[in-house]
Amino acid sequence: MPQPLPDSVQSVFEEVIRRNPGETEFHQAVREVLESLGPVIAKHPQYTDGEIIRRLCEPERQIIFRVPWTDDAGRVQLNRGFRVEFNSALGPFKGGLRFHPSVYLGIVKFLGFEQIFKNSLTGLPIGGGKGGSDFDPKGRSDAEIMRFSQSFMTELYRHIGEYTDVPAGDIGVGTREIGYMFGQYKRITNRYESGVLTGKGLTWGGSRVRTEATGYGAVFFVDEMLRATGDSFEGKRVVVSGSGNVAIYAIEKIHQLGGTVVACSDSNGYIVDEQGIDLDLLKEIKNGHRGRVADYAAARGAHVAYVEGGSIWDVPCDVALPCATQNELPEDAARALVRNGCTIVAEGANMPTTPTAIRVLREAGVRFAPGKAANAGGVATSALEMQQNASRDSWSFEHTEERLQTIMRQIHDRCLTTADEYGAPGDYVAGANIAGFTRVADAMLALGLI
Ligand code: NDP
Ligand code: 2IT
């Protein structure tokens, strides 16, 4: 049974379901925010007067387009492209592009909706948006990835711009794909407009630390949670799901801070390495030749277990970081984590924990950090990339990492202060939702009915 919604937003939620049929992930993301808003509306009735919440749930613009391309055998392939420009009250639409076969409008809208509040929480001038395609990059050659990315940008270019909408990466989109899309944008527009995309390579306008930022940021956030109770990562046993961009750099920072990551995964299975994940080997397998975690087990030797299928959350740990995809941590996984003594769950991925799983964790006293706070370091560093592009500057690794760490500390403190203020001490979900909401809602009120 889901938590009851405050009366004041019940009709908004019903309208979201009616107007967006079948988009279950979007419904889930909206509900999760609305559940937190009761105390805010009670205190500030102006948010209902302006229909701010209803307007927030309706994207400013939704773009759906055809993406034709030819594969290496010369056959015509067809995919669908999306960009949902959700809210630009605080700045240009900002958010990643996801290339994965599961992408449809409901996924893009859930991600775009989350992005509004996440970006607001960073305190930086960025609105919320998200995009992507149902294109499956797995097994595709470099030439196919390039042709697809170019065709995708051939339509997308007319909708984006450094002051309008600034996409970046997400699942299936990294520096390689951003490069092909940036190249095509540059060719079509005849502009070297660095600030139109983030996550670029370092020699063509990218920022140091952007690659590492989401994983590092999530770990900085957990570090703050630990510090808040006089604790640290030293000696902690950690499980990180996924083995992509976010997971790899989360593992790196945890090891730097004295924790040990004993398990990670991909969509086929998970590995357990009691000596701690050998990150050089994992990076070589994933980044070097886009391999699988099963290859890691084969390369590292008999002490590493590879479990095909199964749940990585069965592996006992002190801290769990879901860093793969939405709804990857369901109720039974939460129960297993509780049973095995886990004390902190922080979302590196977007909405990886199901609503019932969150309830199980909270009822058991597990401290839970939602993605819109814990994984905001990626988009925050994208905003720092935009800042460097605008000033034609390039900052050092140390300076940029320090900025990221400060931002994560501020987000952490903002969550706790806001939770206190609204009568939910220690509740990172309420704190993140309310702090994210009030900043964007105030800007919407100031900008009038648009
Ligand atoms: P990557 O494509 O680099 O890696 C994704 C990882 O998750 C892979 O290990 C992949 O395994 C696994 N995965 C993806 N889909 C599924 C699935 N359906 N079931 C099981 N495993 C799956 O993506 P990122 O690391 O960039 O993104 C991971 C998460 O973090 C996403 O939720 C994303 O939205 C979120 N995020 C990313 C940010 C960024 O800056 N990149 C910023 C903030 C959040 P496989 O290879 O088998 O598909
Ligand atoms: O979910 C996210 O915050 C991202 N994929 C990063 C977005 C960005 O614009 O850097």
CSV table of N, CA and C in Angstrom, one decimal, residues 134-280:
chain,number,residue,atom,x,y,z
A,134,ASP,N,15.2,4.6,-27.9
A,134,ASP,CA,15.1,3.2,-27.6
A,134,ASP,C,16.2,2.4,-28.4
A,135,PHE,N,17.1,3.1,-28.9
A,135,PHE,CA,18.3,2.5,-29.6
A,135,PHE,C,19.1,1.6,-28.6
A,136,ASP,N,19.5,0.4,-29.0
A,136,ASP,CA,20.3,-0.5,-28.1
A,136,ASP,C,21.7,-0.5,-28.6
A,137,PRO,N,22.6,0.2,-27.9
A,137,PRO,CA,24.0,0.2,-28.3
A,137,PRO,C,24.8,-1.1,-28.2
A,138,LYS,N,24.2,-2.0,-27.4
A,138,LYS,CA,25.0,-3.3,-27.2
A,138,LYS,C,25.3,-4.0,-28.5
A,139,GLY,N,26.5,-4.4,-28.7
A,139,GLY,CA,26.9,-5.1,-29.8
A,139,GLY,C,27.1,-4.3,-31.1
A,140,ARG,N,26.8,-3.0,-31.0
A,140,ARG,CA,26.9,-2.2,-32.2
A,140,ARG,C,28.4,-1.7,-32.4
A,141,SER,N,28.8,-1.6,-33.7
A,141,SER,CA,30.2,-1.2,-34.0
A,141,SER,C,30.3,0.3,-33.7
A,142,ASP,N,31.5,0.8,-33.7
A,142,ASP,CA,31.8,2.2,-33.5
A,142,ASP,C,31.1,3.0,-34.6
A,143,ALA,N,31.2,2.5,-35.8
A,143,ALA,CA,30.7,3.2,-37.0
A,143,ALA,C,29.1,3.3,-36.9
A,144,GLU,N,28.5,2.2,-36.4
A,144,GLU,CA,27.1,2.3,-36.2
A,144,GLU,C,26.7,3.3,-35.1
A,145,ILE,N,27.4,3.3,-34.0
A,145,ILE,CA,27.1,4.3,-33.0
A,145,ILE,C,27.3,5.7,-33.5
A,146,MET,N,28.2,5.9,-34.4
A,146,MET,CA,28.4,7.2,-34.9
A,146,MET,C,27.3,7.6,-35.9
A,147,ARG,N,26.9,6.7,-36.7
A,147,ARG,CA,25.8,7.0,-37.6
A,147,ARG,C,24.5,7.3,-36.9
A,148,PHE,N,24.2,6.4,-35.8
A,148,PHE,CA,23.0,6.7,-35.1
A,148,PHE,C,23.1,8.0,-34.4
A,149,SER,N,24.2,8.3,-33.7
A,149,SER,CA,24.3,9.6,-32.9
A,149,SER,C,24.2,10.8,-33.9
A,150,GLN,N,24.7,10.7,-35.1
A,150,GLN,CA,24.6,11.8,-36.0
A,150,GLN,C,23.2,12.0,-36.5
A,151,SER,N,22.5,10.9,-36.7
A,151,SER,CA,21.1,11.0,-37.2
A,151,SER,C,20.2,11.5,-36.1
A,152,PHE,N,20.5,11.1,-34.8
A,152,PHE,CA,19.7,11.6,-33.7
A,152,PHE,C,19.9,13.1,-33.6
A,153,MET,N,21.1,13.6,-33.7
A,153,MET,CA,21.4,15.0,-33.6
A,153,MET,C,20.9,15.8,-34.8
A,154,THR,N,20.7,15.2,-35.9
A,154,THR,CA,20.2,15.9,-37.1
A,154,THR,C,18.8,16.4,-36.9
A,155,GLU,N,18.1,15.8,-36.0
A,155,GLU,CA,16.7,16.3,-35.6
A,155,GLU,C,16.9,17.1,-34.3
A,156,LEU,N,17.6,16.6,-33.3
A,156,LEU,CA,17.7,17.3,-32.0
A,156,LEU,C,18.2,18.7,-32.1
A,157,TYR,N,19.1,18.9,-33.0
A,157,TYR,CA,19.9,20.2,-33.0
A,157,TYR,C,19.0,21.4,-33.0
A,158,ARG,N,17.8,21.3,-33.7
A,158,ARG,CA,17.0,22.5,-33.8
A,158,ARG,C,16.3,22.9,-32.5
A,159,HIS,N,16.3,22.0,-31.5
A,159,HIS,CA,15.6,22.2,-30.2
A,159,HIS,C,16.5,22.6,-29.1
A,160,ILE,N,17.9,22.6,-29.3
A,160,ILE,CA,18.8,22.8,-28.2
A,160,ILE,C,19.7,24.0,-28.4
A,161,GLY,N,20.5,24.4,-27.4
A,161,GLY,CA,21.4,25.5,-27.5
A,161,GLY,C,21.8,25.9,-26.1
A,162,GLU,N,23.0,26.6,-26.1
A,162,GLU,CA,23.5,26.8,-24.7
A,162,GLU,C,22.6,27.6,-23.8
A,163,TYR,N,21.7,28.4,-24.4
A,163,TYR,CA,20.7,29.2,-23.5
A,163,TYR,C,19.4,28.5,-23.5
A,164,THR,N,19.2,27.4,-24.2
A,164,THR,CA,17.9,26.8,-24.4
A,164,THR,C,17.7,25.5,-23.7
A,165,ASP,N,18.6,24.5,-24.1
A,165,ASP,CA,18.5,23.2,-23.6
A,165,ASP,C,19.9,22.5,-23.8
A,166,VAL,N,20.4,22.0,-22.7
A,166,VAL,CA,21.8,21.5,-22.8
A,166,VAL,C,21.8,20.0,-22.3
A,167,PRO,N,21.8,19.1,-23.3
A,167,PRO,CA,21.8,17.6,-23.0
A,167,PRO,C,23.2,17.2,-22.5
A,168,ALA,N,23.3,16.0,-22.0
A,168,ALA,CA,24.5,15.3,-21.5
A,168,ALA,C,24.3,13.8,-21.6
A,169,GLY,N,25.1,13.0,-20.9
A,169,GLY,CA,25.0,11.6,-21.0
A,169,GLY,C,24.1,11.0,-19.9
A,170,ASP,N,23.8,9.8,-20.1
A,170,ASP,CA,23.1,8.9,-19.1
A,170,ASP,C,23.4,7.5,-19.5
A,171,ILE,N,22.5,6.5,-19.2
A,171,ILE,CA,22.8,5.2,-19.6
A,171,ILE,C,23.0,5.1,-21.1
A,172,GLY,N,24.1,4.4,-21.5
A,172,GLY,CA,24.4,4.2,-22.9
A,172,GLY,C,24.9,5.4,-23.6
A,173,VAL,N,25.1,6.5,-22.9
A,173,VAL,CA,25.7,7.7,-23.6
A,173,VAL,C,26.8,8.2,-22.7
A,174,GLY,N,28.0,8.1,-23.3
A,174,GLY,CA,29.2,8.6,-22.6
A,174,GLY,C,30.0,9.6,-23.5
A,175,THR,N,31.3,9.8,-23.3
A,175,THR,CA,32.0,10.8,-24.0
A,175,THR,C,32.0,10.5,-25.5
A,176,ARG,N,32.1,9.2,-25.9
A,176,ARG,CA,32.1,8.8,-27.3
A,176,ARG,C,30.8,9.4,-28.0
A,177,GLU,N,29.7,9.1,-27.5
A,177,GLU,CA,28.4,9.5,-28.1
A,177,GLU,C,28.3,11.0,-28.1
A,178,ILE,N,28.6,11.6,-26.9
A,178,ILE,CA,28.6,13.1,-26.9
A,178,ILE,C,29.5,13.7,-28.0
A,179,GLY,N,30.6,13.1,-28.2
A,179,GLY,CA,31.5,13.5,-29.2
A,179,GLY,C,30.9,13.5,-30.6
A,180,TYR,N,30.3,12.4,-31.0
A,180,TYR,CA,29.7,12.3,-32.3
A,180,TYR,C,28.5,13.3,-32.4
A,181,MET,N,27.8,13.5,-31.3
A,181,MET,CA,26.6,14.4,-31.4
A,181,MET,C,27.1,15.8,-31.4
A,182,PHE,N,28.2,16.2,-30.7
A,182,PHE,CA,28.7,17.5,-30.7
A,182,PHE,C,29.3,17.8,-32.1
A,183,GLY,N,30.0,16.8,-32.7
A,183,GLY,CA,30.5,17.0,-34.1
A,183,GLY,C,29.4,17.3,-35.1
A,184,GLN,N,28.3,16.6,-35.0
A,184,GLN,CA,27.2,16.8,-35.9
A,184,GLN,C,26.5,18.2,-35.7
A,185,TYR,N,26.4,18.5,-34.4
A,185,TYR,CA,25.8,19.8,-34.1
A,185,TYR,C,26.6,21.0,-34.7
A,186,LYS,N,27.9,20.8,-34.5
A,186,LYS,CA,28.9,21.8,-35.0
A,186,LYS,C,28.8,21.9,-36.5
A,187,ARG,N,28.7,20.8,-37.1
A,187,ARG,CA,28.7,20.8,-38.6
A,187,ARG,C,27.4,21.5,-39.1
A,188,ILE,N,26.2,21.1,-38.5
A,188,ILE,CA,25.0,21.6,-39.0
A,188,ILE,C,24.8,23.1,-38.7
A,189,THR,N,25.3,23.5,-37.6
A,189,THR,CA,25.0,24.9,-37.2
A,189,THR,C,26.2,25.9,-37.6
A,190,ASN,N,27.3,25.3,-37.9
A,190,ASN,CA,28.5,26.1,-38.2
A,190,ASN,C,28.9,26.9,-37.0
A,191,ARG,N,28.7,26.4,-35.8
A,191,ARG,CA,29.1,27.1,-34.6
A,191,ARG,C,29.9,26.2,-33.6
A,192,TYR,N,31.0,26.7,-33.1
A,192,TYR,CA,31.6,25.9,-32.0
A,192,TYR,C,31.0,26.3,-30.7
A,193,GLU,N,29.8,25.8,-30.5
A,193,GLU,CA,29.0,26.3,-29.3
A,193,GLU,C,29.2,25.3,-28.2
A,194,SER,N,30.4,25.4,-27.5
A,194,SER,CA,30.8,24.4,-26.5
A,194,SER,C,29.7,24.1,-25.5
A,195,GLY,N,29.0,25.2,-25.1
A,195,GLY,CA,28.0,25.0,-24.0
A,195,GLY,C,26.7,24.3,-24.3
A,196,VAL,N,26.6,23.8,-25.5
A,196,VAL,CA,25.3,23.1,-26.0
A,196,VAL,C,25.2,21.7,-25.4
A,197,LEU,N,26.3,21.1,-25.1
A,197,LEU,CA,26.3,19.7,-24.5
A,197,LEU,C,27.3,19.7,-23.4
A,198,THR,N,27.1,18.9,-22.4
A,198,THR,CA,28.2,18.6,-21.4
A,198,THR,C,28.5,17.2,-21.4
A,199,GLY,N,29.7,16.9,-20.7
A,199,GLY,CA,30.2,15.5,-20.7
A,199,GLY,C,31.2,15.4,-21.9
A,200,LYS,N,31.7,16.5,-22.4
A,200,LYS,CA,32.6,16.5,-23.6
A,200,LYS,C,34.0,16.0,-23.1
A,201,GLY,N,34.8,15.7,-24.1
A,201,GLY,CA,36.2,15.3,-23.9
A,201,GLY,C,37.0,16.5,-23.5
A,202,LEU,N,38.1,16.2,-22.8
A,202,LEU,CA,38.9,17.3,-22.2
A,202,LEU,C,39.5,18.2,-23.3
A,203,THR,N,39.8,17.7,-24.5
A,203,THR,CA,40.5,18.5,-25.5
A,203,THR,C,39.5,19.3,-26.3
A,204,TRP,N,38.2,19.1,-26.1
A,204,TRP,CA,37.2,19.8,-26.9
A,204,TRP,C,36.1,20.4,-26.0
A,205,GLY,N,36.5,21.0,-24.9
A,205,GLY,CA,35.5,21.8,-24.1
A,205,GLY,C,35.0,21.1,-22.9
A,206,GLY,N,35.4,19.9,-22.6
A,206,GLY,CA,34.9,19.2,-21.5
A,206,GLY,C,35.6,19.7,-20.2
A,207,SER,N,34.9,19.3,-19.0
A,207,SER,CA,35.4,19.7,-17.7
A,207,SER,C,36.1,18.5,-17.1
A,208,ARG,N,37.2,18.8,-16.4
A,208,ARG,CA,37.8,17.8,-15.5
A,208,ARG,C,36.8,17.4,-14.5
A,209,VAL,N,36.8,16.2,-14.1
A,209,VAL,CA,36.0,15.6,-13.0
A,209,VAL,C,34.5,15.3,-13.5
A,210,ARG,N,34.1,15.8,-14.7
A,210,ARG,CA,32.7,15.4,-15.1
A,210,ARG,C,32.5,13.9,-15.2
A,211,THR,N,33.5,13.2,-15.8
A,211,THR,CA,33.4,11.7,-15.9
A,211,THR,C,33.2,11.1,-14.5
A,212,GLU,N,34.0,11.6,-13.5
A,212,GLU,CA,33.9,11.0,-12.2
A,212,GLU,C,32.8,11.5,-11.4
A,213,ALA,N,32.2,12.6,-11.8
A,213,ALA,CA,31.4,13.4,-10.8
A,213,ALA,C,30.2,12.7,-10.2
A,214,THR,N,29.4,11.9,-10.9
A,214,THR,CA,28.2,11.3,-10.3
A,214,THR,C,28.6,10.3,-9.2
A,215,GLY,N,29.6,9.5,-9.6
A,215,GLY,CA,30.0,8.5,-8.6
A,215,GLY,C,30.7,9.1,-7.4
A,216,TYR,N,31.7,10.0,-7.7
A,216,TYR,CA,32.4,10.7,-6.6
A,216,TYR,C,31.3,11.5,-5.7
A,217,GLY,N,30.4,12.2,-6.4
A,217,GLY,CA,29.5,13.0,-5.7
A,217,GLY,C,28.6,12.2,-4.7
A,218,ALA,N,28.2,11.0,-5.2
A,218,ALA,CA,27.3,10.1,-4.4
A,218,ALA,C,28.1,9.7,-3.2
A,219,VAL,N,29.4,9.4,-3.3
A,219,VAL,CA,30.2,9.0,-2.2
A,219,VAL,C,30.5,10.1,-1.2
A,220,PHE,N,30.7,11.3,-1.8
A,220,PHE,CA,30.8,12.5,-0.9
A,220,PHE,C,29.5,12.7,-0.1
A,221,PHE,N,28.4,12.5,-0.7
A,221,PHE,CA,27.1,12.6,0.0
A,221,PHE,C,27.0,11.6,1.1
A,222,VAL,N,27.4,10.3,0.9
A,222,VAL,CA,27.3,9.3,1.9
A,222,VAL,C,28.3,9.7,3.0
A,223,ASP,N,29.5,10.2,2.6
A,223,ASP,CA,30.5,10.6,3.6
A,223,ASP,C,29.9,11.6,4.5
A,224,GLU,N,29.1,12.5,4.0
A,224,GLU,CA,28.5,13.5,4.9
A,224,GLU,C,27.5,12.9,5.8
A,225,MET,N,26.7,11.9,5.3
A,225,MET,CA,25.8,11.2,6.1
A,225,MET,C,26.5,10.5,7.3
A,226,LEU,N,27.7,9.9,6.9
A,226,LEU,CA,28.4,9.2,8.0
A,226,LEU,C,29.0,10.2,9.0
A,227,ARG,N,29.5,11.3,8.5
A,227,ARG,CA,30.1,12.3,9.4
A,227,ARG,C,29.0,12.8,10.4
A,228,ALA,N,27.8,12.9,9.9
A,228,ALA,CA,26.7,13.5,10.7
A,228,ALA,C,26.5,12.6,11.9
A,229,THR,N,26.9,11.4,11.9
A,229,THR,CA,26.8,10.5,13.1
A,229,THR,C,28.2,10.2,13.7
A,230,GLY,N,29.2,11.0,13.3
A,230,GLY,CA,30.5,10.8,13.8
A,230,GLY,C,31.2,9.5,13.3
A,231,ASP,N,30.8,9.1,12.1
A,231,ASP,CA,31.3,7.9,11.5
A,231,ASP,C,32.1,8.2,10.2
A,232,SER,N,32.7,7.2,9.6
A,232,SER,CA,33.4,7.4,8.3
A,232,SER,C,33.4,6.1,7.5
A,233,PHE,N,33.9,6.2,6.2
A,233,PHE,CA,34.0,5.0,5.4
A,233,PHE,C,35.0,4.0,5.8
A,234,GLU,N,35.9,4.4,6.7
A,234,GLU,CA,37.0,3.5,7.1
A,234,GLU,C,36.5,2.2,7.6
A,235,GLY,N,36.9,1.1,6.9
A,235,GLY,CA,36.5,-0.2,7.3
A,235,GLY,C,35.1,-0.7,6.9
A,236,LYS,N,34.4,0.2,6.1
A,236,LYS,CA,33.0,-0.2,5.7
A,236,LYS,C,33.0,-1.1,4.6
A,237,ARG,N,32.1,-2.1,4.6
A,237,ARG,CA,31.9,-3.0,3.5
A,237,ARG,C,30.7,-2.5,2.7
A,238,VAL,N,31.0,-2.3,1.4
A,238,VAL,CA,30.0,-1.6,0.5
A,238,VAL,C,29.7,-2.5,-0.7
A,239,VAL,N,28.4,-2.4,-1.1
A,239,VAL,CA,28.0,-3.1,-2.4
A,239,VAL,C,27.5,-2.0,-3.3
A,240,VAL,N,28.0,-2.0,-4.5
A,240,VAL,CA,27.6,-1.0,-5.6
A,240,VAL,C,27.0,-1.8,-6.7
A,241,SER,N,25.8,-1.5,-7.1
A,241,SER,CA,25.3,-2.2,-8.3
A,241,SER,C,25.6,-1.5,-9.5
A,242,GLY,N,25.6,-2.2,-10.7
A,242,GLY,CA,26.0,-1.6,-12.0
A,242,GLY,C,27.5,-1.7,-12.1
A,243,SER,N,28.0,-1.4,-13.3
A,243,SER,CA,29.5,-1.3,-13.5
A,243,SER,C,29.7,-0.3,-14.6
A,244,GLY,N,28.9,0.7,-14.7
A,244,GLY,CA,29.0,1.7,-15.7
A,244,GLY,C,29.7,2.9,-15.1
A,245,ASN,N,29.4,4.1,-15.8
A,245,ASN,CA,30.1,5.3,-15.4
A,245,ASN,C,29.9,5.6,-13.9
A,246,VAL,N,28.7,5.6,-13.4
A,246,VAL,CA,28.4,6.0,-12.0
A,246,VAL,C,29.0,5.0,-11.0
A,247,ALA,N,28.8,3.7,-11.3
A,247,ALA,CA,29.3,2.6,-10.4
A,247,ALA,C,30.9,2.7,-10.3
A,248,ILE,N,31.5,2.8,-11.4
A,248,ILE,CA,33.0,2.7,-11.4
A,248,ILE,C,33.6,3.8,-10.6
A,249,TYR,N,33.1,5.1,-10.7
A,249,TYR,CA,33.7,6.2,-10.0
A,249,TYR,C,33.2,6.2,-8.5
A,250,ALA,N,32.1,5.6,-8.3
A,250,ALA,CA,31.7,5.4,-6.9
A,250,ALA,C,32.7,4.5,-6.2
A,251,ILE,N,33.0,3.4,-6.8
A,251,ILE,CA,33.9,2.4,-6.3
A,251,ILE,C,35.3,3.1,-6.0
A,252,GLU,N,35.7,3.9,-7.0
A,252,GLU,CA,37.0,4.5,-6.9
A,252,GLU,C,37.1,5.4,-5.6
A,253,LYS,N,36.1,6.2,-5.4
A,253,LYS,CA,36.1,7.2,-4.3
A,253,LYS,C,36.0,6.4,-3.0
A,254,ILE,N,35.1,5.4,-2.9
A,254,ILE,CA,35.0,4.6,-1.7
A,254,ILE,C,36.3,4.0,-1.3
A,255,HIS,N,37.0,3.5,-2.3
A,255,HIS,CA,38.3,2.9,-1.9
A,255,HIS,C,39.3,4.0,-1.4
A,256,GLN,N,39.2,5.2,-2.1
A,256,GLN,CA,40.1,6.3,-1.6
A,256,GLN,C,39.8,6.7,-0.2
A,257,LEU,N,38.5,6.5,0.2
A,257,LEU,CA,38.1,7.0,1.6
A,257,LEU,C,38.2,5.8,2.6
A,258,GLY,N,38.7,4.7,2.2
A,258,GLY,CA,39.0,3.6,3.2
A,258,GLY,C,37.9,2.6,3.3
A,259,GLY,N,36.9,2.6,2.5
A,259,GLY,CA,35.9,1.5,2.4
A,259,GLY,C,36.3,0.5,1.4
A,260,THR,N,35.6,-0.7,1.5
A,260,THR,CA,35.9,-1.8,0.5
A,260,THR,C,34.6,-2.2,-0.2
A,261,VAL,N,34.7,-2.1,-1.5
A,261,VAL,CA,33.5,-2.5,-2.3
A,261,VAL,C,33.7,-3.9,-2.7
A,262,VAL,N,32.8,-4.8,-2.2
A,262,VAL,CA,33.0,-6.2,-2.4
A,262,VAL,C,32.2,-6.8,-3.6
A,263,ALA,N,31.2,-6.0,-4.1
A,263,ALA,CA,30.4,-6.6,-5.2
A,263,ALA,C,29.9,-5.5,-6.1
A,264,CYS,N,29.8,-5.8,-7.4
A,264,CYS,CA,29.2,-4.9,-8.4
A,264,CYS,C,28.6,-5.8,-9.5
A,265,SER,N,27.9,-5.2,-10.5
A,265,SER,CA,27.0,-6.1,-11.3
A,265,SER,C,26.9,-5.5,-12.7
A,266,ASP,N,26.2,-6.2,-13.6
A,266,ASP,CA,25.7,-5.7,-14.9
A,266,ASP,C,24.3,-6.4,-15.0
A,267,SER,N,23.7,-6.2,-16.2
A,267,SER,CA,22.3,-6.8,-16.3
A,267,SER,C,22.3,-8.3,-16.4
A,268,ASN,N,23.5,-8.9,-16.6
A,268,ASN,CA,23.5,-10.4,-16.6
A,268,ASN,C,23.8,-11.0,-15.2
A,269,GLY,N,24.5,-10.4,-14.4
A,269,GLY,CA,24.8,-11.0,-13.1
A,269,GLY,C,25.7,-10.1,-12.2
A,270,TYR,N,26.1,-10.7,-11.1
A,270,TYR,CA,27.0,-9.9,-10.2
A,270,TYR,C,28.2,-10.7,-9.8
A,271,ILE,N,29.3,-9.9,-9.4
A,271,ILE,CA,30.5,-10.6,-8.9
A,271,ILE,C,30.7,-10.2,-7.4
A,272,VAL,N,31.3,-11.1,-6.7
A,272,VAL,CA,31.7,-10.9,-5.3
A,272,VAL,C,33.2,-11.1,-5.2
A,273,ASP,N,33.9,-10.1,-4.8
A,273,ASP,CA,35.4,-10.2,-4.6
A,273,ASP,C,35.7,-9.7,-3.2
A,274,GLU,N,35.9,-10.7,-2.3
A,274,GLU,CA,36.1,-10.4,-0.9
A,274,GLU,C,37.3,-9.6,-0.6
A,275,GLN,N,38.3,-9.6,-1.6
A,275,GLN,CA,39.5,-8.8,-1.4
A,275,GLN,C,39.2,-7.3,-1.8
A,276,GLY,N,38.1,-7.0,-2.3
A,276,GLY,CA,37.8,-5.7,-2.8
A,276,GLY,C,37.9,-5.6,-4.3
A,277,ILE,N,37.0,-4.9,-5.0
A,277,ILE,CA,37.0,-4.9,-6.5
A,277,ILE,C,38.3,-4.3,-6.9
A,278,ASP,N,39.0,-5.0,-7.8
A,278,ASP,CA,40.3,-4.4,-8.4
A,278,ASP,C,39.8,-3.5,-9.6
A,279,LEU,N,39.9,-2.2,-9.3
A,279,LEU,CA,39.3,-1.2,-10.2
A,279,LEU,C,40.1,-1.1,-11.5
A,280,ASP,N,41.4,-1.2,-11.4
A,280,ASP,CA,42.1,-1.1,-12.7
A,280,ASP,C,41.7,-2.2,-13.7
